[in-house]
Amino acid sequence: MTDIVITEFMDEAAVAALKARYTVHHDPELFGKPEELAALVADVPALIVRNQTQVRGALLSGAKRLKVVGRLGVGLDNIDMEACAAREIKVFPATGANSLSVVEYVICSAMVLLRGAYFANAAMLAGEFPKTKLIGREIAGKRLGLVGFGSIARDAAQHARVLGMSIAAYDPYVPADDPAWQTVERLELDALLSTSDVISIHLPLTPDTKGLIGAKAFARMKPDAVLVNAARGGVMDEAALVAALKGGKLAGAALDVFEEEPLRGGAKLFAGTPNLILTPHIAGNTVESNGRVSGLVAERVIAALEGRS
């Protein structure tokens, strides 16, 4: 009998630690095999997933013995938390374990977009040498505007400050007297969007945040601003972003998350869009963070199965 089902990629050392104590079924592509997945989880106490496995609906209701869900990441919008709570199923995200990887993605993307020199491959291979066209900007002295001011955004602020950036943030859920505001300017969303050189989204996807960054928000941004979204795709209107980039209303954008993942039909929307970087929801995934995330989740799942959590 299987004790733990792992539906997506997980660090092999962490998988080995689980296998030393339990019977484990690990298939990194299992999330894409719904019938096989449903059959496997029907009688197991533990399930470990990333963001592509939807732990809800028929899958969750059919997992009759489920006691714990380990989330290899921090976002929980792919898990029906209310249903899990009602059944006393414990859910353990890897809070903090991949923060550094996301922060480095945000800072790196901002630097690439501001500098502008890294989009020159086609011109160079065509024999051009567009030196004067590619004189970009430094990140030092620019304002980083954080839409959302949770733990990852705060880590991003610390790293950006070292590079000489000033920091502003918008988050109505962080009280005005929170000590975190001592070194960061607290702004309303409109003011933040209209004054920031780099805008980075750090919001969960909720009914309140869905579509928050839409056409009106892009209209408030500076035309030479750049945007990075490594949070959740549904927070931003993708068509409005494309319109802003094509219309010269925004200087560049890096997207790691999308309303639909994989893009499939939505890929056509982004075709031909200038100064746009697309990556496959990988901001939080590095060799180092995968080890930390996987190890932390393995520890918590083991503790839960042994009644220690």
Tab-separated table of N, CA and C in Angstrom, residues 94-198:
chain	number	residue	atom	x	y	z
A	94	ALA	N	5.941	25.457	1.779
A	94	ALA	CA	7.364	25.607	2.118
A	94	ALA	C	7.687	27.088	2.309
A	95	THR	N	7.003	27.708	3.235
A	95	THR	CA	7.125	29.145	3.447
A	95	THR	C	8.577	29.559	3.703
A	96	GLY	N	9.057	30.500	2.907
A	96	GLY	CA	10.394	31.049	3.086
A	96	GLY	C	11.513	30.301	2.398
A	97	ALA	N	11.275	29.048	2.021
A	97	ALA	CA	12.378	28.230	1.501
A	97	ALA	C	12.824	28.622	0.098
A	98	ASN	N	11.935	29.246	-0.686
A	98	ASN	CA	12.336	29.642	-2.039
A	98	ASN	C	12.357	31.158	-2.216
A	99	SER	N	12.309	31.891	-1.127
A	99	SER	CA	12.249	33.352	-1.189
A	99	SER	C	13.441	33.948	-1.933
A	100	LEU	N	14.645	33.476	-1.621
A	100	LEU	CA	15.833	34.040	-2.248
A	100	LEU	C	15.809	33.864	-3.763
A	101	SER	N	15.361	32.711	-4.219
A	101	SER	CA	15.302	32.465	-5.657
A	101	SER	C	14.351	33.443	-6.344
A	102	VAL	N	13.194	33.694	-5.733
A	102	VAL	CA	12.231	34.640	-6.313
A	102	VAL	C	12.806	36.052	-6.313
A	103	VAL	N	13.428	36.429	-5.211
A	103	VAL	CA	14.027	37.771	-5.110
A	103	VAL	C	15.085	37.969	-6.192
A	104	GLU	N	15.948	36.987	-6.383
A	104	GLU	CA	16.981	37.112	-7.404
A	104	GLU	C	16.368	37.198	-8.797
A	105	TYR	N	15.293	36.473	-9.032
A	105	TYR	CA	14.594	36.556	-10.322
A	105	TYR	C	14.068	37.964	-10.551
A	106	VAL	N	13.450	38.545	-9.532
A	106	VAL	CA	12.887	39.891	-9.651
A	106	VAL	C	13.982	40.910	-9.946
A	107	ILE	N	15.064	40.866	-9.171
A	107	ILE	CA	16.145	41.833	-9.346
A	107	ILE	C	16.828	41.650	-10.700
A	108	CYS	N	17.091	40.402	-11.061
A	108	CYS	CA	17.745	40.118	-12.341
A	108	CYS	C	16.877	40.591	-13.502
A	109	SER	N	15.591	40.295	-13.453
A	109	SER	CA	14.678	40.702	-14.530
A	109	SER	C	14.629	42.213	-14.657
A	110	ALA	N	14.572	42.900	-13.517
A	110	ALA	CA	14.541	44.363	-13.540
A	110	ALA	C	15.800	44.921	-14.194
A	111	MET	N	16.943	44.364	-13.865
A	111	MET	CA	18.209	44.844	-14.425
A	111	MET	C	18.269	44.599	-15.934
A	112	VAL	N	17.833	43.413	-16.371
A	112	VAL	CA	17.832	43.095	-17.798
A	112	VAL	C	16.913	44.044	-18.563
A	113	LEU	N	15.719	44.291	-18.016
A	113	LEU	CA	14.752	45.147	-18.697
A	113	LEU	C	15.217	46.602	-18.745
A	114	LEU	N	15.801	47.069	-17.662
A	114	LEU	CA	16.279	48.450	-17.645
A	114	LEU	C	17.467	48.639	-18.587
A	115	ARG	N	18.353	47.666	-18.621
A	115	ARG	CA	19.563	47.794	-19.440
A	115	ARG	C	19.241	47.671	-20.931
A	116	GLY	N	18.358	46.760	-21.282
A	116	GLY	CA	17.907	46.672	-22.669
A	116	GLY	C	18.867	46.049	-23.656
A	117	ALA	N	20.092	45.792	-23.266
A	117	ALA	CA	21.106	45.305	-24.203
A	117	ALA	C	20.950	43.829	-24.549
A	118	TYR	N	20.138	43.110	-23.787
A	118	TYR	CA	20.083	41.659	-23.942
A	118	TYR	C	19.047	41.186	-24.958
A	119	PHE	N	18.455	42.124	-25.691
A	119	PHE	CA	17.503	41.774	-26.732
A	119	PHE	C	18.134	41.955	-28.121
A	120	ALA	N	19.453	41.932	-28.206
A	120	ALA	CA	20.154	42.300	-29.436
A	120	ALA	C	20.560	41.117	-30.310
A	121	ASN	N	20.220	39.887	-29.927
A	121	ASN	CA	20.707	38.725	-30.678
A	121	ASN	C	20.379	38.792	-32.165
A	122	ALA	N	19.104	39.044	-32.496
A	122	ALA	CA	18.685	39.026	-33.896
A	122	ALA	C	19.448	40.072	-34.699
A	123	ALA	N	19.576	41.264	-34.155
A	123	ALA	CA	20.283	42.332	-34.855
A	123	ALA	C	21.760	41.986	-35.034
A	124	MET	N	22.371	41.464	-33.993
A	124	MET	CA	23.787	41.115	-34.068
A	124	MET	C	24.032	40.010	-35.103
A	125	LEU	N	23.169	38.995	-35.114
A	125	LEU	CA	23.334	37.893	-36.058
A	125	LEU	C	23.049	38.326	-37.491
A	126	ALA	N	22.308	39.416	-37.635
A	126	ALA	CA	22.032	39.957	-38.965
A	126	ALA	C	23.146	40.869	-39.447
A	127	GLY	N	24.202	40.977	-38.638
A	127	GLY	CA	25.338	41.785	-39.033
A	127	GLY	C	25.294	43.220	-38.559
A	128	GLU	N	24.262	43.564	-37.803
A	128	GLU	CA	24.155	44.923	-37.279
A	128	GLU	C	24.999	45.060	-36.017
A	129	PHE	N	25.233	46.298	-35.622
A	129	PHE	CA	25.974	46.579	-34.394
A	129	PHE	C	25.311	47.791	-33.725
A	130	PRO	N	24.084	47.564	-33.162
A	130	PRO	CA	23.225	48.676	-32.720
A	130	PRO	C	23.628	49.271	-31.369
A	131	LYS	N	24.845	49.704	-31.284
A	131	LYS	CA	25.394	50.168	-30.008
A	131	LYS	C	24.637	51.365	-29.441
A	132	THR	N	24.375	52.369	-30.268
A	132	THR	CA	23.727	53.582	-29.748
A	132	THR	C	22.257	53.364	-29.411
A	133	LYS	N	21.629	52.373	-30.051
A	133	LYS	CA	20.212	52.095	-29.778
A	133	LYS	C	20.017	51.361	-28.453
A	134	LEU	N	21.064	50.775	-27.940
A	134	LEU	CA	20.938	49.898	-26.770
A	134	LEU	C	21.589	50.471	-25.525
A	135	ILE	N	21.682	51.780	-25.457
A	135	ILE	CA	22.191	52.406	-24.241
A	135	ILE	C	21.066	52.424	-23.218
A	136	GLY	N	21.162	51.536	-22.243
A	136	GLY	CA	20.095	51.385	-21.270
A	136	GLY	C	20.311	52.191	-20.013
A	137	ARG	N	19.663	51.748	-18.960
A	137	ARG	CA	19.672	52.491	-17.703
A	137	ARG	C	20.206	51.636	-16.566
A	138	GLU	N	20.790	52.312	-15.576
A	138	GLU	CA	21.257	51.642	-14.366
A	138	GLU	C	20.085	51.437	-13.406
A	139	ILE	N	20.226	50.439	-12.556
A	139	ILE	CA	19.183	50.199	-11.558
A	139	ILE	C	19.371	51.105	-10.335
A	140	ALA	N	20.594	51.504	-10.079
A	140	ALA	CA	20.869	52.401	-8.951
A	140	ALA	C	20.138	53.724	-9.150
A	141	GLY	N	19.522	54.194	-8.088
A	141	GLY	CA	18.800	55.455	-8.147
A	141	GLY	C	17.364	55.334	-8.597
A	142	LYS	N	16.937	54.133	-8.992
A	142	LYS	CA	15.557	53.933	-9.431
A	142	LYS	C	14.676	53.571	-8.239
A	143	ARG	N	13.366	53.788	-8.408
A	143	ARG	CA	12.410	53.427	-7.362
A	143	ARG	C	11.789	52.068	-7.671
A	144	LEU	N	11.845	51.166	-6.701
A	144	LEU	CA	11.168	49.872	-6.785
A	144	LEU	C	9.820	49.997	-6.104
A	145	GLY	N	8.756	49.740	-6.837
A	145	GLY	CA	7.410	49.760	-6.276
A	145	GLY	C	6.892	48.346	-6.106
A	146	LEU	N	6.634	47.962	-4.878
A	146	LEU	CA	6.191	46.611	-4.548
A	146	LEU	C	4.681	46.590	-4.357
A	147	VAL	N	3.988	45.858	-5.190
A	147	VAL	CA	2.535	45.717	-5.064
A	147	VAL	C	2.291	44.471	-4.228
A	148	GLY	N	2.097	44.689	-2.938
A	148	GLY	CA	2.083	43.609	-1.963
A	148	GLY	C	3.367	43.680	-1.165
A	149	PHE	N	3.254	43.511	0.151
A	149	PHE	CA	4.439	43.700	1.002
A	149	PHE	C	4.544	42.585	2.038
A	150	GLY	N	4.485	41.350	1.518
A	150	GLY	CA	4.686	40.186	2.367
A	150	GLY	C	6.158	39.857	2.501
A	151	SER	N	6.461	38.642	2.908
A	151	SER	CA	7.846	38.291	3.235
A	151	SER	C	8.775	38.344	2.025
A	152	ILE	N	8.335	37.858	0.865
A	152	ILE	CA	9.205	37.877	-0.306
A	152	ILE	C	9.431	39.307	-0.770
A	153	ALA	N	8.395	40.124	-0.756
A	153	ALA	CA	8.543	41.529	-1.140
A	153	ALA	C	9.517	42.239	-0.198
A	154	ARG	N	9.460	41.925	1.069
A	154	ARG	CA	10.379	42.555	2.026
A	154	ARG	C	11.817	42.128	1.782
A	155	ASP	N	12.011	40.865	1.406
A	155	ASP	CA	13.357	40.411	1.052
A	155	ASP	C	13.836	41.110	-0.214
A	156	ALA	N	12.927	41.294	-1.165
A	156	ALA	CA	13.281	42.001	-2.395
A	156	ALA	C	13.698	43.436	-2.084
A	157	ALA	N	13.004	44.062	-1.157
A	157	ALA	CA	13.328	45.439	-0.767
A	157	ALA	C	14.750	45.519	-0.208
A	158	GLN	N	15.118	44.550	0.622
A	158	GLN	CA	16.459	44.553	1.205
A	158	GLN	C	17.541	44.427	0.135
A	159	HIS	N	17.346	43.538	-0.813
A	159	HIS	CA	18.331	43.352	-1.873
A	159	HIS	C	18.385	44.568	-2.787
A	160	ALA	N	17.231	45.141	-3.100
A	160	ALA	CA	17.194	46.309	-3.992
A	160	ALA	C	17.878	47.511	-3.353
A	161	ARG	N	17.721	47.636	-2.060
A	161	ARG	CA	18.324	48.774	-1.350
A	161	ARG	C	19.855	48.719	-1.449
A	162	VAL	N	20.405	47.520	-1.392
A	162	VAL	CA	21.857	47.360	-1.515
A	162	VAL	C	22.340	47.849	-2.879
A	163	LEU	N	21.493	47.734	-3.889
A	163	LEU	CA	21.846	48.163	-5.237
A	163	LEU	C	21.604	49.656	-5.459
A	164	GLY	N	21.171	50.346	-4.428
A	164	GLY	CA	20.982	51.783	-4.535
A	164	GLY	C	19.591	52.213	-4.928
A	165	MET	N	18.625	51.320	-4.847
A	165	MET	CA	17.248	51.678	-5.175
A	165	MET	C	16.541	52.268	-3.963
A	166	SER	N	15.544	53.099	-4.203
A	166	SER	CA	14.624	53.509	-3.143
A	166	SER	C	13.400	52.600	-3.241
A	167	ILE	N	12.703	52.422	-2.137
A	167	ILE	CA	11.645	51.414	-2.090
A	167	ILE	C	10.322	52.033	-1.638
A	168	ALA	N	9.263	51.686	-2.355
A	168	ALA	CA	7.900	52.028	-1.942
A	168	ALA	C	7.061	50.765	-2.059
A	169	ALA	N	5.989	50.702	-1.298
A	169	ALA	CA	5.142	49.509	-1.342
A	169	ALA	C	3.689	49.868	-1.077
A	170	TYR	N	2.822	49.033	-1.618
A	170	TYR	CA	1.376	49.138	-1.379
A	170	TYR	C	0.892	47.815	-0.813
A	171	ASP	N	0.254	47.869	0.340
A	171	ASP	CA	-0.354	46.672	0.910
A	171	ASP	C	-1.344	47.108	1.989
A	172	PRO	N	-2.631	47.100	1.685
A	172	PRO	CA	-3.631	47.549	2.653
A	172	PRO	C	-3.788	46.630	3.861
A	173	TYR	N	-3.176	45.441	3.779
A	173	TYR	CA	-3.322	44.482	4.869
A	173	TYR	C	-2.171	44.550	5.868
A	174	VAL	N	-1.181	45.364	5.590
A	174	VAL	CA	-0.080	45.566	6.537
A	174	VAL	C	-0.366	46.870	7.283
A	175	PRO	N	-0.594	46.824	8.590
A	175	PRO	CA	-0.950	48.029	9.353
A	175	PRO	C	0.085	49.140	9.204
A	176	ALA	N	-0.387	50.368	9.269
A	176	ALA	CA	0.493	51.527	9.084
A	176	ALA	C	1.589	51.592	10.143
A	177	ASP	N	1.329	51.018	11.318
A	177	ASP	CA	2.336	51.073	12.382
A	177	ASP	C	3.250	49.851	12.404
A	178	ASP	N	3.175	49.009	11.376
A	178	ASP	CA	4.054	47.846	11.303
A	178	ASP	C	5.501	48.318	11.147
A	179	PRO	N	6.436	47.770	11.908
A	179	PRO	CA	7.847	48.186	11.819
A	179	PRO	C	8.443	48.032	10.421
A	180	ALA	N	7.853	47.179	9.590
A	180	ALA	CA	8.385	46.962	8.244
A	180	ALA	C	8.370	48.233	7.405
A	181	TRP	N	7.499	49.192	7.760
A	181	TRP	CA	7.386	50.433	6.987
A	181	TRP	C	8.482	51.445	7.329
A	182	GLN	N	9.289	51.166	8.321
A	182	GLN	CA	10.282	52.149	8.757
A	182	GLN	C	11.287	52.517	7.668
A	183	THR	N	11.584	51.575	6.797
A	183	THR	CA	12.574	51.843	5.745
A	183	THR	C	11.956	51.796	4.347
A	184	VAL	N	10.636	51.746	4.286
A	184	VAL	CA	9.935	51.657	3.004
A	184	VAL	C	8.802	52.668	2.990
A	185	GLU	N	8.654	53.393	1.901
A	185	GLU	CA	7.575	54.374	1.811
A	185	GLU	C	6.246	53.668	1.547
A	186	ARG	N	5.262	53.953	2.374
A	186	ARG	CA	3.937	53.335	2.243
A	186	ARG	C	3.056	54.219	1.359
A	187	LEU	N	2.590	53.681	0.227
A	187	LEU	CA	1.800	54.451	-0.721
A	187	LEU	C	0.504	53.735	-1.076
A	188	GLU	N	-0.462	54.503	-1.537
A	188	GLU	CA	-1.650	53.916	-2.139
A	188	GLU	C	-1.263	53.410	-3.530
A	189	LEU	N	-2.077	52.534	-4.082
A	189	LEU	CA	-1.715	51.873	-5.333
A	189	LEU	C	-1.491	52.865	-6.477
A	190	ASP	N	-2.387	53.836	-6.637
A	190	ASP	CA	-2.248	54.788	-7.742
A	190	ASP	C	-0.932	55.550	-7.659
A	191	ALA	N	-0.581	55.987	-6.471
A	191	ALA	CA	0.655	56.742	-6.291
A	191	ALA	C	1.871	55.875	-6.553
A	192	LEU	N	1.807	54.640	-6.119
A	192	LEU	CA	2.936	53.733	-6.339
A	192	LEU	C	3.146	53.475	-7.828
A	193	LEU	N	2.055	53.201	-8.550
A	193	LEU	CA	2.170	52.900	-9.971
A	193	LEU	C	2.690	54.089	-10.769
A	194	SER	N	2.302	55.280	-10.379
A	194	SER	CA	2.655	56.467	-11.159
A	194	SER	C	4.060	56.992	-10.877
A	195	THR	N	4.695	56.509	-9.816
A	195	THR	CA	6.014	57.050	-9.451
A	195	THR	C	7.133	56.022	-9.475
A	196	SER	N	6.838	54.756	-9.723
A	196	SER	CA	7.866	53.703	-9.650
A	196	SER	C	8.513	53.449	-11.008
A	197	ASP	N	9.811	53.178	-10.977
A	197	ASP	CA	10.554	52.819	-12.190
A	197	ASP	C	10.486	51.314	-12.455
A	198	VAL	N	10.471	50.547	-11.395
A	198	VAL	CA	10.329	49.092	-11.471
A	198	VAL	C	9.150	48.711	-10.594
